[in-house]
């Protein structure tokens, strides 16, 4: 159950729609768990995920602490073509940021 | 002396004009969407009951229990060995879906995620959530100003809110 080292994203054209799958590398600590030394692990979780297709913002996801570790999302984008650029940006509650992008295949 | 008064008058007029322009722009709704979207709905995510979370997220609204919303939790459905990552899938034939919210009733903070969709996004949407203990899991869709809700009871072997 180790963390993957980096965010992963796949986008594939399937029967006229684009299927996007995203796996973000993030521990998603709720702020309620304790470590081996019995001290609370401070909350650290992704709050905001946005998805762009080329220059158009298509999806916003707001997460709470109940989103699983290494957040995974899969969704469809209507239409699209090979070569479209899909970009994901995320921000967590401490202000850490990440960007990952891929080209539709 | 008169100069002084004129200066003051000018300042007051200027202030009044910019204030009224701002009010107009705000009222026209130009400023609204981007700023609202940029904001993480803290009250909704920190609410400790489903009712409070929904009130903070969606405002007062009647919710229709509806079969139009096909919602699967767990694998096999309605069962999860590990509550720390329970797969969910949301499917629906509704058009113009604006928002989807997923809530776990018995979690310390029920609201798990809230998705804001544009017309470019279509279902199904899949993700993973944490579930602390056996609990109803609720999916809510807002489409064309109406709310649709589906609830599934999920059994969890190992709680996942650690």
Coordinates of C-alpha atoms in Angstrom, one line a residue:
Chain A
X1 CA 0.0 0.0 0.0
X2 CA 2.9 2.3 -0.5
X3 CA 2.4 5.6 -2.2
X4 CA 2.9 5.7 -5.9
X5 CA 5.7 8.1 -6.5
X6 CA 3.8 10.4 -8.8
X7 CA 0.4 11.2 -10.1
X8 CA -0.8 9.1 -13.0
X9 CA -3.3 9.9 -15.7
X10 CA -4.6 8.1 -18.7
X11 CA -7.0 9.5 -21.3
X12 CA -8.4 7.3 -24.1
X13 CA -10.9 7.9 -26.9
X14 CA -13.6 5.2 -26.7
X15 CA -16.7 5.2 -28.8
X16 CA -16.6 8.9 -29.4
X17 CA -16.2 9.8 -25.8
X18 CA -13.0 10.4 -23.9
X19 CA -12.4 8.2 -20.8
X20 CA -10.1 9.9 -18.3
X21 CA -8.6 8.0 -15.4
X22 CA -6.6 9.7 -12.7
X23 CA -4.6 8.4 -9.7
X24 CA -3.1 11.0 -7.5
X25 CA -0.2 10.3 -5.2
X26 CA -1.4 11.7 -1.9
X27 CA -1.6 10.2 1.7
X28 CA -5.0 12.0 2.4
X29 CA -4.4 12.1 6.2
X30 CA -7.7 12.8 7.9
X31 CA -6.2 14.3 11.1
X32 CA -7.7 11.5 13.2
X33 CA -5.2 8.7 12.8
X34 CA -2.2 8.1 15.1
X35 CA 1.3 7.0 14.2
X36 CA 3.4 4.4 16.0
X37 CA 4.4 6.9 18.7
X38 CA 0.6 7.5 19.4
X39 CA 0.7 11.1 18.2
X40 CA -1.9 12.4 15.9
X41 CA -0.9 12.7 12.2
X42 CA -2.0 16.1 11.2
X43 CA -4.6 16.5 8.5
X44 CA -3.3 16.6 5.0
X45 CA -5.7 16.0 2.2
X46 CA -6.5 17.2 -1.3
X47 CA -9.3 19.8 -1.3
X48 CA -9.6 20.8 -4.9
X49 CA -9.1 19.0 -8.1
X50 CA -9.7 20.6 -11.5
X51 CA -9.6 19.1 -14.9
X52 CA -9.0 21.0 -18.2
X53 CA -9.4 19.7 -21.7
X54 CA -7.2 21.9 -23.8
X55 CA -8.1 25.4 -22.5
X56 CA -11.5 24.6 -21.3
X57 CA -12.2 23.8 -17.6
X58 CA -14.5 20.8 -17.6
X59 CA -14.7 19.4 -14.0
X60 CA -14.1 20.5 -10.5
X61 CA -13.9 18.1 -7.6
X62 CA -14.0 19.2 -4.0
X63 CA -12.7 16.5 -1.6
X64 CA -13.2 16.0 2.1
X65 CA -11.2 13.8 4.3
X66 CA -13.4 10.8 3.4
X67 CA -11.9 10.6 -0.1
X68 CA -9.6 7.5 -0.1
X69 CA -5.9 7.6 0.0
X70 CA -4.3 8.0 -3.4
X71 CA -7.5 9.5 -4.8
X72 CA -8.8 7.8 -7.9
X73 CA -11.3 9.2 -10.4
X74 CA -12.6 8.0 -13.6
X75 CA -15.0 10.0 -15.8
X76 CA -16.1 10.5 -19.4
X77 CA -15.7 13.7 -21.4
X78 CA -18.2 14.1 -24.2
X79 CA -16.6 14.0 -27.6
X80 CA -13.0 14.9 -28.0
X81 CA -10.3 13.7 -30.4
X82 CA -6.9 12.1 -30.3
X83 CA -4.3 14.7 -29.4
X84 CA -6.4 16.7 -26.9
X85 CA -4.5 17.7 -23.9
X86 CA -6.0 16.7 -20.5
X87 CA -4.7 18.5 -17.5
X88 CA -5.3 17.9 -13.8
X89 CA -4.4 20.3 -11.1
X90 CA -4.8 19.7 -7.4
X91 CA -4.4 21.7 -4.2
X92 CA -4.3 20.3 -0.7
X93 CA -5.3 21.9 2.6
X94 CA -1.6 22.9 3.3
X95 CA -1.3 24.6 -0.1
X96 CA 0.7 21.8 -1.8
X97 CA 0.0 21.7 -5.5
X98 CA 0.4 19.2 -8.3
X99 CA -0.2 19.2 -12.0
X100 CA -0.3 16.2 -14.3
X101 CA -1.3 16.1 -17.9
X102 CA -1.6 13.7 -20.8
X103 CA -2.6 13.5 -24.4
X104 CA -5.7 11.7 -25.5
X105 CA -4.9 8.4 -27.2
Chain B
X1 CA -11.6 77.5 1.6
X2 CA -14.0 76.9 -1.4
X3 CA -11.2 74.9 -3.0
X4 CA -11.1 72.7 0.0
X5 CA -14.8 72.1 -0.2
X6 CA -14.6 71.3 -3.9
X7 CA -11.8 68.8 -3.2
X8 CA -13.9 67.0 -0.7
X9 CA -16.9 67.0 -2.9
X10 CA -14.9 65.5 -5.7
X11 CA -13.6 62.8 -3.4
X12 CA -17.1 61.9 -2.2
X13 CA -18.4 61.8 -5.8
X14 CA -15.6 59.6 -6.9
X15 CA -16.2 57.2 -4.0
X16 CA -19.9 57.0 -4.7
X17 CA -19.3 56.3 -8.4
X18 CA -16.9 53.5 -7.9
X19 CA -19.0 51.9 -5.2
X20 CA -22.1 52.0 -7.3
X21 CA -20.3 50.5 -10.3
X22 CA -18.9 47.7 -8.1
X23 CA -22.4 47.0 -6.8
X24 CA -23.7 46.9 -10.4
X25 CA -21.1 44.5 -11.5
X26 CA -21.7 42.3 -8.5
X27 CA -25.4 42.3 -9.0
X28 CA -25.1 41.4 -12.7
X29 CA -23.5 38.2 -11.5
X30 CA -20.3 38.7 -13.4
X31 CA -18.1 38.2 -10.4
X32 CA -20.0 35.3 -9.0
X33 CA -19.1 31.9 -10.5
X34 CA -15.4 32.1 -10.5
X35 CA -15.2 33.3 -7.0
X36 CA -17.7 30.8 -5.6
X37 CA -15.9 28.0 -7.4
X38 CA -12.6 29.0 -6.1
X39 CA -13.8 28.5 -2.6
X40 CA -13.7 25.2 -0.7
X41 CA -17.1 24.8 1.0
X42 CA -15.7 24.5 4.5
X43 CA -19.0 24.5 6.3
X44 CA -20.3 21.6 4.2
X45 CA -17.2 19.5 4.7
X46 CA -16.9 20.1 8.4
X47 CA -20.6 19.5 9.1
X48 CA -21.1 16.5 11.3
X49 CA -24.5 15.4 10.1
X50 CA -25.9 14.7 6.6
X51 CA -28.6 17.3 7.0
X52 CA -26.1 20.1 8.0
X53 CA -23.7 19.1 5.2
X54 CA -26.5 19.2 2.6
X55 CA -27.8 22.5 3.9
X56 CA -24.4 24.1 3.7
X57 CA -23.7 22.6 0.3
X58 CA -26.9 22.9 -1.6
X59 CA -29.1 25.2 0.5
X60 CA -32.7 24.3 1.4
X61 CA -34.3 22.1 -1.2
X62 CA -36.7 19.2 -1.5
X63 CA -34.9 16.0 -2.5
X64 CA -36.6 13.4 -4.6
X65 CA -35.8 9.8 -4.0
X66 CA -35.3 8.6 -7.5
X67 CA -34.4 5.6 -9.5
X68 CA -33.0 7.8 -12.2
X69 CA -29.8 7.7 -10.2
X70 CA -27.8 4.4 -10.4
X71 CA -25.3 4.3 -7.6
X72 CA -23.0 1.4 -6.7
X73 CA -20.9 1.2 -3.6
X74 CA -18.5 -1.5 -2.6
X75 CA -17.3 -4.6 -4.4
X76 CA -19.3 -6.8 -4.4
X77 CA -22.1 -4.2 -4.1
X78 CA -23.0 -3.1 -0.6
X79 CA -20.0 -4.8 1.0
X80 CA -16.5 -3.6 1.6
X81 CA -13.6 -5.6 3.1
X82 CA -11.5 -2.6 3.7
X83 CA -13.3 0.7 4.5
X84 CA -10.2 2.7 3.7
X85 CA -10.9 2.4 0.0
X86 CA -14.3 1.6 -1.1
X87 CA -15.1 1.9 -4.8
X88 CA -18.1 3.9 -5.9
X89 CA -19.7 4.4 -9.2
X90 CA -22.4 6.9 -10.2
X91 CA -24.4 6.5 -13.3
X92 CA -27.5 8.3 -14.4
X93 CA -29.6 9.1 -17.5
X94 CA -30.4 12.6 -16.3
X95 CA -29.4 15.5 -18.5
X96 CA -27.6 18.7 -17.5
X97 CA -26.2 17.4 -14.3
X98 CA -24.6 20.3 -12.4
X99 CA -23.4 18.7 -9.2
X100 CA -22.9 15.4 -7.6
X101 CA -22.3 14.9 -3.9
X102 CA -21.3 11.7 -2.0
X103 CA -22.0 11.4 1.7
X104 CA -21.3 8.7 4.2
X105 CA -23.8 9.0 7.0
X106 CA -21.8 7.5 9.9
X107 CA -18.5 9.1 9.1
X108 CA -17.3 11.8 11.5
X109 CA -17.7 14.3 8.6
X110 CA -20.3 12.8 6.2
X111 CA -19.5 14.8 3.0
X112 CA -16.9 12.8 1.1
X113 CA -16.7 14.7 -2.2
X114 CA -18.6 17.2 -4.3
X115 CA -18.2 17.3 -8.0
X116 CA -19.1 20.3 -10.2
X117 CA -19.8 19.2 -13.7
X118 CA -19.9 21.1 -17.0
X119 CA -21.9 19.8 -19.9
X120 CA -18.6 18.4 -21.3
X121 CA -18.5 15.7 -18.6
X122 CA -20.7 12.6 -18.8
X123 CA -21.2 9.7 -16.5
X124 CA -20.3 7.1 -15.2
X125 CA -18.0 8.6 -12.6
X126 CA -15.9 6.3 -10.5
X127 CA -13.9 7.0 -7.4
X128 CA -12.9 5.6 -4.0
X129 CA -14.0 6.7 -0.6
X130 CA -13.4 5.9 3.1
X131 CA -16.1 4.5 5.2
X132 CA -15.6 4.2 9.0
X133 CA -18.3 1.6 9.9
X134 CA -21.5 0.1 8.5
X135 CA -23.3 3.0 7.1
X136 CA -25.7 4.2 4.5
X137 CA -23.9 5.9 1.7
X138 CA -25.8 8.6 -0.1
X139 CA -25.3 10.0 -3.6
X140 CA -27.1 13.2 -4.6
X141 CA -27.3 14.7 -8.1
X142 CA -28.5 18.2 -8.9
X143 CA -29.8 18.4 -12.4
X144 CA -31.9 21.2 -13.9
X145 CA -32.5 22.7 -10.4
X146 CA -33.8 19.4 -9.0
X147 CA -32.2 17.1 -6.5
X148 CA -32.1 13.4 -6.8
X149 CA -31.0 11.1 -4.0
X150 CA -30.1 7.4 -3.8
X151 CA -28.9 5.7 -0.7
X152 CA -27.1 2.3 -0.3
X153 CA -26.3 0.6 3.0
X154 CA -22.8 -0.7 3.0
X155 CA -21.2 -3.2 5.4
X156 CA -17.6 -2.7 6.2
X157 CA -15.3 -5.3 7.6
X158 CA -12.3 -3.1 8.6
X159 CA -13.2 0.6 9.3
X160 CA -11.4 3.1 7.2
X161 CA -11.3 6.4 8.9
X162 CA -8.0 6.0 10.7

